[in-house]
Every structure is written in structure tokens, then in C-alpha cells.
mmCIF file of C-alpha atoms in Angstrom:
data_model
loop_
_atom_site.group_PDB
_atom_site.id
_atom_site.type_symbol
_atom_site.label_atom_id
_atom_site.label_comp_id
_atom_site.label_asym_id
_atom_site.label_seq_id
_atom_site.Cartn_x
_atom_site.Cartn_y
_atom_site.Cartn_z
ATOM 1 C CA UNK A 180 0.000 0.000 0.000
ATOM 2 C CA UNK A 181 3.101 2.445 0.768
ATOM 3 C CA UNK A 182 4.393 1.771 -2.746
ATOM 4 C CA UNK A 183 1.372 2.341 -4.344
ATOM 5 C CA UNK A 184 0.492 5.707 -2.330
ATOM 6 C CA UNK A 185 4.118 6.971 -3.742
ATOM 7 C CA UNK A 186 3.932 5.913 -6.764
ATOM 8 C CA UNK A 187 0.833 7.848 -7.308
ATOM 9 C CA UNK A 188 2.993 10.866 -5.151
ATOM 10 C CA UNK A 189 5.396 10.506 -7.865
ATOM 11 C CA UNK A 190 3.061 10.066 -10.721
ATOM 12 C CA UNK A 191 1.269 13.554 -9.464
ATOM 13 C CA UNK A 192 4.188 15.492 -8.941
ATOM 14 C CA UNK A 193 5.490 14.695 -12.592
ATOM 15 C CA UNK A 194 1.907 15.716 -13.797
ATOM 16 C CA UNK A 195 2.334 18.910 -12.122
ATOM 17 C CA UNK A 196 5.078 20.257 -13.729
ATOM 18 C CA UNK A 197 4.153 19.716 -17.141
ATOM 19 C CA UNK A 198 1.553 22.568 -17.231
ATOM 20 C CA UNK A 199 0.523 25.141 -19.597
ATOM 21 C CA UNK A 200 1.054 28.934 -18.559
ATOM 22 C CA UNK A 201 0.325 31.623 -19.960
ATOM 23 C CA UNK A 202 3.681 33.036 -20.124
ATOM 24 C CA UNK A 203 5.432 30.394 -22.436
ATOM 25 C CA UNK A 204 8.054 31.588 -24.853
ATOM 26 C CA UNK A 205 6.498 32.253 -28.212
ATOM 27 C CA UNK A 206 6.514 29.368 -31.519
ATOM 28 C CA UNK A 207 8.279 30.359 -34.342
ATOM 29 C CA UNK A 208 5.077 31.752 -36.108
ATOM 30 C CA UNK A 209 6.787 33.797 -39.212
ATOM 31 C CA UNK A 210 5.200 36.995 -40.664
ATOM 32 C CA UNK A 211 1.767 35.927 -38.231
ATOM 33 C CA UNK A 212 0.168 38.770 -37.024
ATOM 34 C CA UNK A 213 -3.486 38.318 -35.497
ATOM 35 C CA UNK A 214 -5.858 41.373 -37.143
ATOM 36 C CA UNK A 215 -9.309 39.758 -35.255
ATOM 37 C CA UNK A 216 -9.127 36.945 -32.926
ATOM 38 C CA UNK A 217 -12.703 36.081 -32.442
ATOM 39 C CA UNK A 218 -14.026 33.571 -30.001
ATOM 40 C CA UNK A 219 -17.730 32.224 -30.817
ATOM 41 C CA UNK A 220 -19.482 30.410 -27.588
ATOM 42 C CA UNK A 221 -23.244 30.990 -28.015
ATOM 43 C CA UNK A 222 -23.560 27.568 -29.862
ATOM 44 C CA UNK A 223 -21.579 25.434 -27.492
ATOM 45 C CA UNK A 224 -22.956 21.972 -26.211
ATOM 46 C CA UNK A 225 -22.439 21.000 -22.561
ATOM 47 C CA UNK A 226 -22.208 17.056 -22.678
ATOM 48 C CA UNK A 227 -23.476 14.911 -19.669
ATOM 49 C CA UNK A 228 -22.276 14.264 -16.682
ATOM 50 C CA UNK A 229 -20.533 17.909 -17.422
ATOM 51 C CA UNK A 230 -21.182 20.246 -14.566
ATOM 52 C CA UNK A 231 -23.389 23.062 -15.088
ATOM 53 C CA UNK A 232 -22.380 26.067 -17.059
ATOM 54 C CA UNK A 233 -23.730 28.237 -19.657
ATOM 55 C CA UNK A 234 -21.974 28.825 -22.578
ATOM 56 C CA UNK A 235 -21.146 32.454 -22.238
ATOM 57 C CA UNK A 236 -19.074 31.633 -19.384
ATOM 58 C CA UNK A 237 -16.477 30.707 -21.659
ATOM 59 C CA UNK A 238 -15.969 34.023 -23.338
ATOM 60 C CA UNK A 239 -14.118 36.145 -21.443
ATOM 61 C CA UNK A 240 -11.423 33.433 -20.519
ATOM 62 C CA UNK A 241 -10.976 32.279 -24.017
ATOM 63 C CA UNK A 242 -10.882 35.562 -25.261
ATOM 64 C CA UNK A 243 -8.154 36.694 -22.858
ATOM 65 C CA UNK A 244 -6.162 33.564 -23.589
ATOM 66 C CA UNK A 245 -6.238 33.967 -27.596
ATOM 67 C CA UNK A 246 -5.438 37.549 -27.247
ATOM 68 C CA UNK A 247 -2.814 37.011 -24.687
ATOM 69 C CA UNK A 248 -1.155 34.217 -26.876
ATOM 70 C CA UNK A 249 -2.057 35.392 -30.251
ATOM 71 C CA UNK A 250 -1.246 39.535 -30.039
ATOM 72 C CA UNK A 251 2.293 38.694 -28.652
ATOM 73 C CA UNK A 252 3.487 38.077 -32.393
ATOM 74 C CA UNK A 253 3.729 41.080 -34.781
ATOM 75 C CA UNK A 254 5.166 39.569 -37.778
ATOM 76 C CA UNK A 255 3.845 41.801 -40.085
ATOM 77 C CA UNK A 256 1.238 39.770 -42.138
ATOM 78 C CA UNK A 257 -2.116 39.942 -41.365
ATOM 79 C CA UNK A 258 -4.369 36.810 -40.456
ATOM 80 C CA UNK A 259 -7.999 36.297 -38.687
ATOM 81 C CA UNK A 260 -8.242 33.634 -36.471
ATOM 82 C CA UNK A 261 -11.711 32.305 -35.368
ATOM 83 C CA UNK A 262 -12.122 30.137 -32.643
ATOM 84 C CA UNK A 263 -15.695 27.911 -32.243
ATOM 85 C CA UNK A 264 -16.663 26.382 -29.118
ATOM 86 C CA UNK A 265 -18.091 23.232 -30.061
ATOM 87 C CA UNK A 266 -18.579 21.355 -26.934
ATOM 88 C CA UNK A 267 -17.801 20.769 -23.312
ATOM 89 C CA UNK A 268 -17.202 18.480 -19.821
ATOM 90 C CA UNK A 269 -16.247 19.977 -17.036
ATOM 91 C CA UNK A 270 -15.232 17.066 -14.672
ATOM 92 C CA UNK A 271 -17.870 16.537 -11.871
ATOM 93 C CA UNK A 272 -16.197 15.559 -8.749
ATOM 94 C CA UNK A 273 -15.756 11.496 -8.786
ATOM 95 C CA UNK A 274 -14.793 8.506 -6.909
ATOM 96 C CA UNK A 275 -11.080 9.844 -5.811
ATOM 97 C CA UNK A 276 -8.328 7.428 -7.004
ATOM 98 C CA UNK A 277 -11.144 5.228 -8.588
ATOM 99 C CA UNK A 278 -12.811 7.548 -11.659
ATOM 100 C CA UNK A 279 -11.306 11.061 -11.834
ATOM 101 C CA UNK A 280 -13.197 12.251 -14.737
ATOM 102 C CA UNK A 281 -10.879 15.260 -16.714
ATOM 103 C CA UNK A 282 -12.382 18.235 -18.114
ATOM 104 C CA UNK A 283 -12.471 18.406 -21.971
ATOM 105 C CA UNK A 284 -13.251 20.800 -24.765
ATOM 106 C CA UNK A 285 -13.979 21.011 -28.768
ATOM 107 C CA UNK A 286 -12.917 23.472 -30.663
ATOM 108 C CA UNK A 287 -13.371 24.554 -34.499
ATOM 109 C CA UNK A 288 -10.354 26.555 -35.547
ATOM 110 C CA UNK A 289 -10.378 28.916 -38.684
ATOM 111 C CA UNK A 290 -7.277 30.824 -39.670
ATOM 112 C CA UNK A 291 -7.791 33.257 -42.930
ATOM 113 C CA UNK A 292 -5.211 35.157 -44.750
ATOM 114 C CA UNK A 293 -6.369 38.759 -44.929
ATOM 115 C CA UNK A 294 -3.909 39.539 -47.961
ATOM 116 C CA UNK A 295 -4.632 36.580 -50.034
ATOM 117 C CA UNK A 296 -8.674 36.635 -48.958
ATOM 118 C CA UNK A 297 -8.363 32.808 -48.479
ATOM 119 C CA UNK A 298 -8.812 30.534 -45.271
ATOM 120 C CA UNK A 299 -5.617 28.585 -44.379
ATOM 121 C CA UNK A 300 -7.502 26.506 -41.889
ATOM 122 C CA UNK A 301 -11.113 26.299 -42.269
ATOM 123 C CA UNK A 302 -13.013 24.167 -39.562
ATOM 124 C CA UNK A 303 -9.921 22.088 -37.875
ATOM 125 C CA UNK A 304 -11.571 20.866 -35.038
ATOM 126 C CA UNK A 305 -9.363 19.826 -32.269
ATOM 127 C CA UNK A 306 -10.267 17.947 -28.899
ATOM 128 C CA UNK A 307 -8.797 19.753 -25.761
ATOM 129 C CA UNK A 308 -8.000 18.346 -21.970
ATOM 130 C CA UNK A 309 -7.193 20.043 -19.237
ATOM 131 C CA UNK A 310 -4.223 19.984 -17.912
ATOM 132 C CA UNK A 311 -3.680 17.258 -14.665
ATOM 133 C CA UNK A 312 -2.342 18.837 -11.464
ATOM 134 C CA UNK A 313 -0.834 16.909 -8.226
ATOM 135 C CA UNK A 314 -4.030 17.308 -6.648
ATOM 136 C CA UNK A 315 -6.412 16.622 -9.459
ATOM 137 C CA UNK A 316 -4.531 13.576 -10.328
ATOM 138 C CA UNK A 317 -5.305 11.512 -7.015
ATOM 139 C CA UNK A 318 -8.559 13.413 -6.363
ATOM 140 C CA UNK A 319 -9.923 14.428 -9.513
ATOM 141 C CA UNK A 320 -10.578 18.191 -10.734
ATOM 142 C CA UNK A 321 -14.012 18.520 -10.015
ATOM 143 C CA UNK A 322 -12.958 17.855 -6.198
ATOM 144 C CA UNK A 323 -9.729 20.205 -6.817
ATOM 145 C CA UNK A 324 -10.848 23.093 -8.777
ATOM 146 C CA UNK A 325 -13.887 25.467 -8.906
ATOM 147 C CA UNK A 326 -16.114 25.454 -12.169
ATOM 148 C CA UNK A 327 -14.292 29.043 -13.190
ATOM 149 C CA UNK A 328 -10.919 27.561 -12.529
ATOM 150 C CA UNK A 329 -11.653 24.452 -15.096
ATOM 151 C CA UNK A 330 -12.624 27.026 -17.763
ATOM 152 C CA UNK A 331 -9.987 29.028 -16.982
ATOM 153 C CA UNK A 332 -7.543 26.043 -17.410
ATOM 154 C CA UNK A 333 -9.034 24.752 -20.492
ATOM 155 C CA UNK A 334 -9.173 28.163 -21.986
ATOM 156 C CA UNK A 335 -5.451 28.582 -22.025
ATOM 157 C CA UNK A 336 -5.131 24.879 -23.075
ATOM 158 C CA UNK A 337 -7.239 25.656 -25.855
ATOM 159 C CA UNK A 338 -4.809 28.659 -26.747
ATOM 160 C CA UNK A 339 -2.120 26.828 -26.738
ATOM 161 C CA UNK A 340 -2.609 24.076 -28.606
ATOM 162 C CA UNK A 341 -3.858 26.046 -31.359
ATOM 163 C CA UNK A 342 -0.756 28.155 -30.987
ATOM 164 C CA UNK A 343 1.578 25.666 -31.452
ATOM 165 C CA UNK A 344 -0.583 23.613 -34.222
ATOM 166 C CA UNK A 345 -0.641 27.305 -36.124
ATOM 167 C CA UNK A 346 3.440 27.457 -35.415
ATOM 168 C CA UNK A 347 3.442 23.500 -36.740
ATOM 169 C CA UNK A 348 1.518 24.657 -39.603
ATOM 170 C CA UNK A 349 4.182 27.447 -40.871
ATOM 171 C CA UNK A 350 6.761 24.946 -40.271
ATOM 172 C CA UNK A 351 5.312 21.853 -42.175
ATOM 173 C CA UNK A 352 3.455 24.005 -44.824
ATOM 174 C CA UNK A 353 5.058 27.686 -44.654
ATOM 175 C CA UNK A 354 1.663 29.073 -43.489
ATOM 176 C CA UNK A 355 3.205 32.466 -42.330
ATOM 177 C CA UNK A 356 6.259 32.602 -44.550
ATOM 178 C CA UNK A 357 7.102 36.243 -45.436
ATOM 179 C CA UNK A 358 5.967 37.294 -48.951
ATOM 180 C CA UNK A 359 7.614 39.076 -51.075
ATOM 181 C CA UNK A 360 7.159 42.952 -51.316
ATOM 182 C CA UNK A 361 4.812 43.577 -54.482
ATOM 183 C CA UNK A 362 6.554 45.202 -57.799
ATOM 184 C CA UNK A 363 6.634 48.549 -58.000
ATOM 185 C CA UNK A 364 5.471 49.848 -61.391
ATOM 186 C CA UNK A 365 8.398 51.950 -63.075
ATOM 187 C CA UNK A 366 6.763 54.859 -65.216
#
């Protein structure tokens, strides 16, 4: 029983330190810089067994994590990104040790070239957990963190990963690449 309790010790502590923050150093992103960054909610789907929230709560903290993420890089390029809450579970409290349920989101990510007038991304949905903390690990989140504080978490998880799949993306497939200056017409 003492081997298994730190084991799990261990296993939680690990966990812990492999968080998002909001501070990260920035992805190589290019020429990206965000014009809009718009976060949609109003459609958003809370799944069962999810606790209660309304979809509006998500606004504010996904719109402060885009912008916070997204406005840091002033390559010189324009681009819109549009971000689509699809759906949601935030982890009820559970059976500690037993069923710790985790906290998920689903996103629809659209990225459009303002220059070009064409999408880059258009409806790249991508499935979102949040992150697992020493406490949350043994005990669960809904036992460890406050309906706000889940949101708040996936949020910035949500920001990041699109983040660093939009830095991917100019990597694999020179999404932000700088163009060329346009000719100038001699006379």
C-alpha cells in the first residue's frame, strides 16, 4: 500500500510540472500577425455528466487567452483567427483514485489570410484536456478546482494548442512565410 500511495505521489508530482502557462516563450510563427481573434461560444454543447455552465461563461477566458497568446506576435502579415466552441465536460467531482473524470473541450479553428482573402484553416476541429495537477490527479478536478478555474484552465489549453498547431503549420506548410514585397510599377 506504501508503494502504491508513492507511486501515485510521484506520478502527481510529474503531472504537475508539465503545465501550460500563460507566459510560455512564443513558436516560431513567421510573418503571423493576429488582425481579429474572435471567439464564438453561443452555440456550445455541454455534454453529460458535465457540470453546469452556460456557454457564455467561456468568453471572457478564451478571449483573454487567444489575445494574450495570439497579439504577442507582430510579424507583419495579417491573419484572422476564429475560434468555435463546439462542446464541453467539465469534470464533476468522482470517486477519488477510482474515476477522476478530466475536463475536456472542442474546438473549431479557422485561420484566414487577410492579404490573399483565403482561409488557411477552415473548420480544424481539435479535442482539448485540461491539464492534470498533483491534486487533481489523485482526487480528480471537479474535487480540486472550482467550475471558473476548469474554464480558466481549459481556456489557455485551448490557446495553446492552437498556438503551437498554427506554429506547426508554418513549419510543415510555410503558413506564415514572409511574402515578397509587391513590384513597383516603373513609369
Amino acid at each position: 500500500m506504501i508503494r502504491i500511495l508513492i507511486s501515485l505521489a510521484c506520478v502527481s508530482f510529474l503531472a504537475a510540472c508539465g503545465s501550460t502557462q500563460l507566459n510560455e516563450a512564443p513558436e516560431d510563427m513567421g510573418a503571423f500577425s493576429a488582425r481579429v481573434i474572435h471567439v464564438y461560444t453561443d452555440k456550445a454543447k455541454q455534454w453529460p455528466l458535465s457540470r453546469s455552465a452556460e456557454p457564455s461563461e467561456w468568453n471572457a477566458q478564451m478571449e483573454n487567452a487567444m489575445e494574450t497568446r495570439l497579439r504577442r506576435y507582430d510579424g507583419g502579415q495579417e491573419y484572422d483567427v476564429a475560434v468555435s466552441l463546439e462542446g464541453y465536460m467539465l469534470a464533476p467531482p468522482g470517486v477519488p483514485v477510482l474515476v477522476n473524470p478530466k475536463s475536456v473541450a472542442v474546438v473549431n479553428v479557422f485561420v484566414y489570410d487577410v492579404a490573399n482573402e483565403t482561409f488557411l484553416a477552415k473548420k480544424e476541429q481539435m479535442e482539448i484536456f485540461e491539464d492534470t495537477t498533483g491534486q487533481s490527479v489523485i482526487l480528480g478536478s471537479g474535487h480540486t478546482r472550482t467550475k471558473e478555474e476548469q474554464i480558466a484552465g481549459l481556456s489557455l489549453n485551448i490557446a495553446d494548442t492552437i498556438e503551437e498547431w498554427m506554429a506547426k503549420q508554418h513549419a510543415e506548410n510555410g503558413w506564415f512565410n514572409k511574402r515578397a514585397a509587391p513590384a513597383v510599377a516603373s513609369e
